[in-house]
Coordinates of C-alpha atoms in Angstrom, one line a residue:
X143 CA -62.5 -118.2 15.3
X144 CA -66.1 -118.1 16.4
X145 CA -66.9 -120.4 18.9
X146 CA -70.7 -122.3 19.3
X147 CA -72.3 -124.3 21.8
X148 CA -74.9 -126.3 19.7
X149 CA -78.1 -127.6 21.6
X150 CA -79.9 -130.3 19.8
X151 CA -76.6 -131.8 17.9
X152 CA -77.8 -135.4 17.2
X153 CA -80.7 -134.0 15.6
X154 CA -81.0 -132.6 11.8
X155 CA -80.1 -129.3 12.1
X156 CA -77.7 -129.9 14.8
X157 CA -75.5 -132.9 12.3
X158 CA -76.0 -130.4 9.5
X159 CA -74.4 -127.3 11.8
X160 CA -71.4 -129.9 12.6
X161 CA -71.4 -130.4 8.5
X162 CA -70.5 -127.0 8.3
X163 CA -68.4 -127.1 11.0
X164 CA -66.2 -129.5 9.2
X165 CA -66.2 -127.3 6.4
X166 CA -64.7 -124.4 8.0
X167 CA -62.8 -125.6 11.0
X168 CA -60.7 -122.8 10.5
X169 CA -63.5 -120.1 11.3
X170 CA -65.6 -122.2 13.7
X171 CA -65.0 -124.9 16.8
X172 CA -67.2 -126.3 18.8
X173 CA -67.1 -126.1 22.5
X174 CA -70.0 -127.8 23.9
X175 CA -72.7 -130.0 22.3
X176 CA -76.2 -131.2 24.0
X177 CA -78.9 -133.6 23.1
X178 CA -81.9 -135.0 25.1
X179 CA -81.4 -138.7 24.6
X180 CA -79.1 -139.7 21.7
X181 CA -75.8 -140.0 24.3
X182 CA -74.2 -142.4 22.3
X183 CA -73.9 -140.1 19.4
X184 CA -73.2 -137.1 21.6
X185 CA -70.3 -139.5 22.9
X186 CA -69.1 -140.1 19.4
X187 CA -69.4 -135.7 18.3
X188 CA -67.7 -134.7 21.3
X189 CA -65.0 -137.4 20.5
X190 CA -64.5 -136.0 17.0
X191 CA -64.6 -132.2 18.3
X192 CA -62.6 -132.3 21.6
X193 CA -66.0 -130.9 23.5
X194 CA -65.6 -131.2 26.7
X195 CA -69.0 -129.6 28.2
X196 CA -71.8 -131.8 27.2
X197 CA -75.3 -132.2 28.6
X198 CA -78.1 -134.8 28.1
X199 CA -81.6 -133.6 28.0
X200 CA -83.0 -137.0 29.9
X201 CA -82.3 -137.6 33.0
X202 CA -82.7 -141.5 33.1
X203 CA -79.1 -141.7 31.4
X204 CA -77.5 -140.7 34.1
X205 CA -77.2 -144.5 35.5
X206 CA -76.6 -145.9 31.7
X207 CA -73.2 -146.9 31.3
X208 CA -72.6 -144.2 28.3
X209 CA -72.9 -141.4 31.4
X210 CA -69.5 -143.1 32.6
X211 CA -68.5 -142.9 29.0
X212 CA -69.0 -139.6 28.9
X213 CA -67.7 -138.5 32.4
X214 CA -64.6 -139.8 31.5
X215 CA -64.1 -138.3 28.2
X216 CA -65.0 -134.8 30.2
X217 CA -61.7 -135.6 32.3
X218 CA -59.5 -136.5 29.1
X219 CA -60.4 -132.9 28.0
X220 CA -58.9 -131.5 30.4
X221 CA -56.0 -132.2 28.9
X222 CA -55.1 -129.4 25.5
X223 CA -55.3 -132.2 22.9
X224 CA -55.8 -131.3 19.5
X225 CA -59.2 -132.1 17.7
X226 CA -60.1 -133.3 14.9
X227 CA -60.8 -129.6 13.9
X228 CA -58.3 -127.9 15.7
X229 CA -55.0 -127.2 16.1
X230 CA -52.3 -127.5 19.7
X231 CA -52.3 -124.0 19.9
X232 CA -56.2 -123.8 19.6
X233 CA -56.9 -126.8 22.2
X234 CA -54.4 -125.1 24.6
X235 CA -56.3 -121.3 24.4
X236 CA -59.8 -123.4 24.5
X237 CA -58.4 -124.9 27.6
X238 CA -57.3 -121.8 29.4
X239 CA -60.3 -119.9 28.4
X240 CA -63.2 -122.4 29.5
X241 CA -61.1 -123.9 33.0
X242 CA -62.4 -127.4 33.1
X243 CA -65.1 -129.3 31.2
X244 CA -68.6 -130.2 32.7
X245 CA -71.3 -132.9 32.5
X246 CA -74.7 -132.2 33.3
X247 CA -78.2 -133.8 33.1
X248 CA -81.7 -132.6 32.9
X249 CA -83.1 -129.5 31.1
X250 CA -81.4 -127.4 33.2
X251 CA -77.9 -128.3 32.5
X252 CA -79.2 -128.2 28.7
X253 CA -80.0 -124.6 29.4
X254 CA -76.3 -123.6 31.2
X255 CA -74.8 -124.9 28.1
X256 CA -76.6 -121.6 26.2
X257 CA -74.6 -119.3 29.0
X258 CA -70.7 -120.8 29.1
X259 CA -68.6 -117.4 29.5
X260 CA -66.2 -118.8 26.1
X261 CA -69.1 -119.2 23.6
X262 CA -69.8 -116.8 21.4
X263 CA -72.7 -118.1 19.6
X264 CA -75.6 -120.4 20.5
X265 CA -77.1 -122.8 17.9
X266 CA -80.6 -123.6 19.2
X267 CA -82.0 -126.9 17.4
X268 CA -83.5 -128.4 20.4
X269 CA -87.0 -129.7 19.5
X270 CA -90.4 -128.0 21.5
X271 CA -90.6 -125.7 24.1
X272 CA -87.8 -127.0 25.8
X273 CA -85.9 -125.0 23.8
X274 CA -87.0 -121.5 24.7
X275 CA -85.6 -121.6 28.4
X276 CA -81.8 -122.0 26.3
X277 CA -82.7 -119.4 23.7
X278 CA -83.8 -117.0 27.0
X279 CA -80.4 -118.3 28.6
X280 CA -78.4 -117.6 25.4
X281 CA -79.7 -114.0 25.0
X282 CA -79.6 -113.0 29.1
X283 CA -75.7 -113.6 28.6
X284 CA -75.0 -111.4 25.6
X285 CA -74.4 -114.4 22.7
X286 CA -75.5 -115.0 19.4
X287 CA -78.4 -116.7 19.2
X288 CA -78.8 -118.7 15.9
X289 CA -82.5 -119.9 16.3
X290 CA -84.1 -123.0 14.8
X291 CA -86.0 -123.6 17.3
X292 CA -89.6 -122.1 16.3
X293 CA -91.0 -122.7 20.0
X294 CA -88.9 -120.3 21.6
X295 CA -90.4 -117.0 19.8
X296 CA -94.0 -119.0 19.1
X297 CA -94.1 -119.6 22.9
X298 CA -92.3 -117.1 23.8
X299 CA -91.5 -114.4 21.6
X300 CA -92.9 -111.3 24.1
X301 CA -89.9 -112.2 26.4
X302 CA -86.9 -113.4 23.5
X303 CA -87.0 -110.2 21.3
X304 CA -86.8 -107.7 23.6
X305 CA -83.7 -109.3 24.9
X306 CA -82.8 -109.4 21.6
X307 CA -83.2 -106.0 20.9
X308 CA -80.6 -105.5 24.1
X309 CA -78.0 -107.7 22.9
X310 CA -78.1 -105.8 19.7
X311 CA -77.2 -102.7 21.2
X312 CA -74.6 -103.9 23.6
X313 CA -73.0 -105.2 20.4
X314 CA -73.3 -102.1 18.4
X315 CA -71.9 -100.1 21.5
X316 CA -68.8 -102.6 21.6
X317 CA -67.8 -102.8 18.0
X318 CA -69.1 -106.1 17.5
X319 CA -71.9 -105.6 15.3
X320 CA -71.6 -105.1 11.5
X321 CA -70.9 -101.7 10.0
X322 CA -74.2 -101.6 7.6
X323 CA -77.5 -104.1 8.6
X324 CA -78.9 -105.9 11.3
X325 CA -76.4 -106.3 14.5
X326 CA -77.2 -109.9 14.1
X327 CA -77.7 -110.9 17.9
X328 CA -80.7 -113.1 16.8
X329 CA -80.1 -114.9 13.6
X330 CA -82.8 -117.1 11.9
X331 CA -81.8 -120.9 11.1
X332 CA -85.3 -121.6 9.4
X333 CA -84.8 -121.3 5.6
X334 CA -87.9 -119.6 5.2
X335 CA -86.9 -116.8 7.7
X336 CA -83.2 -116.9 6.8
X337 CA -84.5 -116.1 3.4
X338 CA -86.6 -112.9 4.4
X339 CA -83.8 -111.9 6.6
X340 CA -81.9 -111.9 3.4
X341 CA -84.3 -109.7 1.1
X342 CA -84.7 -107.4 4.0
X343 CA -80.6 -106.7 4.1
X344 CA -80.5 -103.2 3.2
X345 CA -84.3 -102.2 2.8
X346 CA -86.0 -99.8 5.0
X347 CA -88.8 -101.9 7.2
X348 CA -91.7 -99.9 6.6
X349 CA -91.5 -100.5 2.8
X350 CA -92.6 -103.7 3.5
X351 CA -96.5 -105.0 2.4
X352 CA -95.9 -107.9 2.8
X353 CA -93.9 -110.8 3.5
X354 CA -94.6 -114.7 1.3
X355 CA -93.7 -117.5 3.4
X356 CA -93.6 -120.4 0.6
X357 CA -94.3 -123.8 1.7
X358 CA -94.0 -126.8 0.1
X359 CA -97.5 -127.9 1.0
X360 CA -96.4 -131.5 2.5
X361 CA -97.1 -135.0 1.3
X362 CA -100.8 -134.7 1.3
X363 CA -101.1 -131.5 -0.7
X364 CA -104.2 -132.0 -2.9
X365 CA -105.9 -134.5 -0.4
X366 CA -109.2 -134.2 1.0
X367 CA -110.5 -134.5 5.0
X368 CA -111.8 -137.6 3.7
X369 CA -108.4 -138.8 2.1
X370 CA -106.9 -138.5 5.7
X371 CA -108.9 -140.6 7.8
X372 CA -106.8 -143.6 8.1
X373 CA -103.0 -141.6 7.6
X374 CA -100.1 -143.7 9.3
X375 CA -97.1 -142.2 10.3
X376 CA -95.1 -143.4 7.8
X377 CA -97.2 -141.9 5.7
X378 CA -97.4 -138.7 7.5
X379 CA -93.1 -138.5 7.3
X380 CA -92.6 -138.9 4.1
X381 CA -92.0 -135.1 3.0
X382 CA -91.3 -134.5 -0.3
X383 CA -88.8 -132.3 -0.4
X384 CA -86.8 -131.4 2.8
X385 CA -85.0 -134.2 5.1
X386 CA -86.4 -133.3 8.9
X387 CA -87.3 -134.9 12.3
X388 CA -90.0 -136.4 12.9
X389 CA -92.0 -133.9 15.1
X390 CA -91.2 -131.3 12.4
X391 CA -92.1 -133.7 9.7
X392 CA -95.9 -134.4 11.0
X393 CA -96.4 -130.8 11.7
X394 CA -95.5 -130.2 7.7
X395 CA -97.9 -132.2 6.8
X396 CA -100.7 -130.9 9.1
X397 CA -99.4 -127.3 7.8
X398 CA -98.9 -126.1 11.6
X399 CA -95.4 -126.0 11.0
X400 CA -96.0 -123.0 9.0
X401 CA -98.2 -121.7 11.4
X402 CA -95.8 -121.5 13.9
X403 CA -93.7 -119.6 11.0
X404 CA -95.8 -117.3 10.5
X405 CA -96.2 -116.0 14.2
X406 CA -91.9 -116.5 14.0
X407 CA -92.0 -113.9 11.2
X408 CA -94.4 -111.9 12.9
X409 CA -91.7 -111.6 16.2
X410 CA -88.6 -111.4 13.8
X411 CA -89.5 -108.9 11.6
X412 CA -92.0 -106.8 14.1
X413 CA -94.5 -107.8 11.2
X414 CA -98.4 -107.5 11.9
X415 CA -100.7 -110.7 10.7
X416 CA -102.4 -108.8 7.7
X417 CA -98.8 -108.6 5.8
X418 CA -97.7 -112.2 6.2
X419 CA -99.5 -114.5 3.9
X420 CA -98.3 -118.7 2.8
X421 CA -98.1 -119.4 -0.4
X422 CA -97.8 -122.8 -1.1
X423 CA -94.1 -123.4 -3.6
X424 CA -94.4 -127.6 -4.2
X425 CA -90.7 -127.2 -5.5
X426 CA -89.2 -125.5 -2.0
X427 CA -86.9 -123.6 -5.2
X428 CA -88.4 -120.1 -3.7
X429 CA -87.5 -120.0 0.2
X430 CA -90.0 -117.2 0.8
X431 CA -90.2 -113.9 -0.3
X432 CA -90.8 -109.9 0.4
X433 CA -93.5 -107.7 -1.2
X434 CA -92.5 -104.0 -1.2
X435 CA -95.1 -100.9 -1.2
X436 CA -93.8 -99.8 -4.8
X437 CA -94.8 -103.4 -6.3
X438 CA -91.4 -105.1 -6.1
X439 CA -90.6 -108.5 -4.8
X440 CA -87.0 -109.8 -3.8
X441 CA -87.2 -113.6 -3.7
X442 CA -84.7 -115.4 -2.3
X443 CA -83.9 -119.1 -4.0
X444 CA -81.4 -121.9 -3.6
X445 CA -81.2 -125.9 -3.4
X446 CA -83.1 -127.1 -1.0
X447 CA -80.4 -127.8 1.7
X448 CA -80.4 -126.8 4.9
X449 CA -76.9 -125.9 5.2
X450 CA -77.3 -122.8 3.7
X451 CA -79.1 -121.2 6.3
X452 CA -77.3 -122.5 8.6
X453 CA -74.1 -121.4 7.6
X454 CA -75.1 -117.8 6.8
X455 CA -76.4 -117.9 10.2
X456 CA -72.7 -118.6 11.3
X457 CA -70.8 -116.8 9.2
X458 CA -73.3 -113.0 9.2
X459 CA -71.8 -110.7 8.1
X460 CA -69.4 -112.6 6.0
X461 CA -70.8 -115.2 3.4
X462 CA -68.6 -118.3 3.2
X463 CA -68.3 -120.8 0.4
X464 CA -71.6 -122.9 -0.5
X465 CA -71.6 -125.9 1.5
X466 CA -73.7 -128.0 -1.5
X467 CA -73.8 -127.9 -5.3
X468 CA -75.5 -124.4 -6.3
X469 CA -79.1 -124.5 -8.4
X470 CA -79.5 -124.8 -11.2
X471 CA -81.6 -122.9 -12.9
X472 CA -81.2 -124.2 -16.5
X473 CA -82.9 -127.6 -15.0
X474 CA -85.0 -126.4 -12.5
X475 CA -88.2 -126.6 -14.8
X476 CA -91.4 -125.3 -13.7
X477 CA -92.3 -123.4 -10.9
X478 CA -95.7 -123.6 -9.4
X479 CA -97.6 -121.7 -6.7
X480 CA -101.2 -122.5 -4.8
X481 CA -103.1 -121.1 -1.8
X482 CA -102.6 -123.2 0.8
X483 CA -105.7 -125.3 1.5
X484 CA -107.3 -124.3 5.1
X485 CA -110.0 -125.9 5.1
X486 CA -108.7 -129.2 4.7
X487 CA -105.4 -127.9 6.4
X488 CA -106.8 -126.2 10.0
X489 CA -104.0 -125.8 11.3
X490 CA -103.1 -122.9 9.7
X491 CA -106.1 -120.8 10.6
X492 CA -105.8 -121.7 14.2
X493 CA -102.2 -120.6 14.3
X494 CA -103.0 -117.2 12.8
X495 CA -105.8 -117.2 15.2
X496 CA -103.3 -118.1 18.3
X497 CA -101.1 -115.8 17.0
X498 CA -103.8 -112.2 16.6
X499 CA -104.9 -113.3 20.1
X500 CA -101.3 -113.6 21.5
X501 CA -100.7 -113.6 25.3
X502 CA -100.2 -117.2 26.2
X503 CA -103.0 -118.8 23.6
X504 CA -99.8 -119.6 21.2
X505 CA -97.9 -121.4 24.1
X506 CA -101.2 -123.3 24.7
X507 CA -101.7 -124.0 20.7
X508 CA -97.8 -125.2 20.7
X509 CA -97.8 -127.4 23.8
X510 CA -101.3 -129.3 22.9
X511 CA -99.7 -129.6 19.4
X512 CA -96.9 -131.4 21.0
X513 CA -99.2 -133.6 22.7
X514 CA -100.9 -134.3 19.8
X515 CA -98.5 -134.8 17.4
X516 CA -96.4 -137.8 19.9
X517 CA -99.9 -139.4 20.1
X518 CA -99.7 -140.0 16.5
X519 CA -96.6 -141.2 16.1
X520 CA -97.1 -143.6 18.8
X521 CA -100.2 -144.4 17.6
X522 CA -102.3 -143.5 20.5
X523 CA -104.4 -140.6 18.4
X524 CA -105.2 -140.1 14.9
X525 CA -104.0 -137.7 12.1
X526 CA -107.0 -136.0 12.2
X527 CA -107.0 -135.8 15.9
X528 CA -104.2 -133.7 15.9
X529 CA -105.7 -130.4 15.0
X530 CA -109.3 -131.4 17.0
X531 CA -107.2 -131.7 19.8
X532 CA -105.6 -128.3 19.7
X533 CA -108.9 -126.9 18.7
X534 CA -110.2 -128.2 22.3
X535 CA -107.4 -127.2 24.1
X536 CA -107.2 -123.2 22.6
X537 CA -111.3 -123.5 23.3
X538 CA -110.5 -124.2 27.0
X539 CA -107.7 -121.6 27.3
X540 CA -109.6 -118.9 25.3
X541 CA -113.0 -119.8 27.8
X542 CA -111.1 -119.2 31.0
X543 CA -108.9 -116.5 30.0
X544 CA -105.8 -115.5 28.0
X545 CA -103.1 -114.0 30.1
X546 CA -100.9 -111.9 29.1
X547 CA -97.2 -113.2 28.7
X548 CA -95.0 -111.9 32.0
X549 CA -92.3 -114.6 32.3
X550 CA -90.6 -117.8 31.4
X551 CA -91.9 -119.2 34.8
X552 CA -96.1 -118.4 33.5
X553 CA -95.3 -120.1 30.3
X554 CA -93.8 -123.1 31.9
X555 CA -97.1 -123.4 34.2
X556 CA -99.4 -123.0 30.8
X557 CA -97.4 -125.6 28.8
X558 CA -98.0 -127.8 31.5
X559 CA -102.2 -127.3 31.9
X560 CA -102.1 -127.5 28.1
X561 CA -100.2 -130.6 28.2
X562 CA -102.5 -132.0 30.7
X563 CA -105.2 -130.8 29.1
X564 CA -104.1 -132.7 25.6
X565 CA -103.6 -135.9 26.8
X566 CA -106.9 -135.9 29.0
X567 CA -108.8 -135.2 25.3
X568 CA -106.7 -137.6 23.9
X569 CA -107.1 -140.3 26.5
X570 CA -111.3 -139.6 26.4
X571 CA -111.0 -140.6 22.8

């Protein structure tokens, strides 16, 4: 029984990891859940999964009646009752283990979740830069680390992997790590890096010329500058293939979503910027894919569901029965592949930019992005003002100096003057 602490569970990753969850209640339970402002729904997950350490990302809830709500459902739990995914004898051992439940708000109690002693892996699907203070938490106390939030190695990916690196070895010393392939401290989530994780199983690293990061190419694909003068959000969400959140959804569309991928894959896989190129895939069939020095290329394909990642991210080394209907290929039809367009589509070049420079020019890129991006949807800033804004901001950063990344602390202080920074453009608009 593997047992996960999932960060971000109201969101979509974090109901499709409690999907799967469902699905295998006899490998995984779930011991503590966290969201930033969806309490209600927390209240209703950690009702179905007899959680009893939950945390709420905003702090304003702690006066809302649902904080009583939840404060008293943290005292039921101390009491071994069965789950709806668990057995007596499992509630009693989960009891014993953990002592008694907790409630906590604010980031920080978000972040503690990532440490609890009984867990045994973290799912990360917090949204932003918030995230990377769990994912550092998560890795500092030996766990798992099943990552789909891209902030935490795009921000801050100097400081994740080499604690990554550590837990691996810990877990290879203690047994815990598979016999053959990666010891799996840090598993992807992100179907386009769980799919080059995949093609890389068993392949020696420095074979490698190159890695194909597919992308869909979002609901504008084809569009001109011109055509996206007067976007709307609604417009802007409406992806064609893959069902996401909103921030996610936008930053499809602007194709920074898969610059931040790219600089991910670049972490992950130790991979320098000349080897990873995007290739738009308008089908999302072809999850991404890895070029080897003697011609070959592994693909790796599948329904577009994010469940699958997700799962194999849980179940590593072991794969566990598909969790949706398989492909297939006898009706897939066509399949069709594109450079992606940068020059309508800048966000792409600034990310690979952000990302050759490194230091702390990605964590200002990502934290202007942020900016940007909640502008739009509010409608306070434009679709086009999203990548002029984090133009201006990197231009600032870049003018008075890229630092060199040193600690979770530094990145904090940057993410805030590039916040600040964002919202002044934004504001003189």
């Amino acid at each position: 029984m593997k047992r996960i602490v999932v960060l971000g569970s109201t969101g979509s990753i974090g109901t499709q990891t409690l999907d799967v969850v469902r699905r295998h209640a006899d490998q995984l339970e779930v011991i503590a859940l966290a969201v930033h402002s969806r309490a209600d729904e927390l209240l209703a997950q950690a009702r179905e999964f007899g959680v009893r350490h939950v945390a709420v990302g905003d702090e304003r809830l702690k006066g809302e009646a649902v904080a009583d709500d939840l404060a008293a459902l943290v005292r039921e739990s101390a009491q071994p009752a069965p789950s709806a995914s668990s057995t007596l004898a499992q509630a009693v051992a989960r009891r014993e283990a953990g002592g008694e439940g907790a409630l906590g708000f604010g980031a920080q109690a978000v972040a503690r979740l990532a440490s609890l002693p009984e867990a045994d892996i973290v799912v990360n699907a917090l949204v932003g830069a918030a995230g990377l203070r769990a994912s550092h938490e998560a890795l500092a106390a030996g766990k798992v680390l099943a990552l789909a939030n891209k902030e935490s190695l795009v921000v801050g990916g100097d400081l994740i992997m080499p604690l990554a690196a550590q837990v691996d070895a810990q877990r290879r010393a203690a047994g815990t790590a598979p016999a053959q392939g990666p010891a799996g401290a840090l598993m992807p989530i992100d179907s386009e890096h769980g799919a080059i994780y995949q093609c890389l199983l068993g392949e020696d690293a420095r074979e490698v010329s190159k890695l194909w990061v597919t992308a869909s190419g979002g609901p504008f694909r084809g569009r001109t500058r011109a055509d996206l003068a007067c976007i709307t959000p609604a417009q802007a969400l409406a992806h064609p293939t893959w069902n996401m959140g909103a921030k996610i959804s936008i930053d499809s569309s602007t194709l920074m979503n898969k610059g931040l991928e790219v600089i991910e894959a670049h972490h992950l896989f130790a991979m320098p910027y000349d080897k990873i190129e995007v290739v738009v895939q308008p089908q999302s069939a072809i999850h991404s894919m890895v070029e080897f020095s003697d011609g070959s290329v592994k693909a790796h394909l599948g329904t577009t569901d994010m469940r699958i990642p997700i799962q194999f991210a849980l179940s590593y080394p072991e794969r566990w029965d598909a969790p949706v209907a398989p492909l297939d290929f006898r009706t897939l039809g066509t399949l069709e592949f594109a450079a992606p367009d940068t020059d309508t589509f800048r966000c792409l070049d600034l990310a690979y930019h952000a990302g050759r420079t490194g230091g702390t020019l990605p964590c200002v890129m990502n934290a202007a992005n942020e900016v940007a991006v909640a502008a739009f949807l509010a409608e306070e800033g434009t679709y086009l003002g999203i990548v002029e804004c984090v133009e201006a901001v990197m231009d600032v950063h870049e003018r008075n100096g890229v630092q060199r990344v040193e600690s979770l602390d530094q990145l904090e202080a940057v993410d805030a003057w590039a916040r600040q920074e964002a919202r002044r453009w934004i504001e003189a608009r």
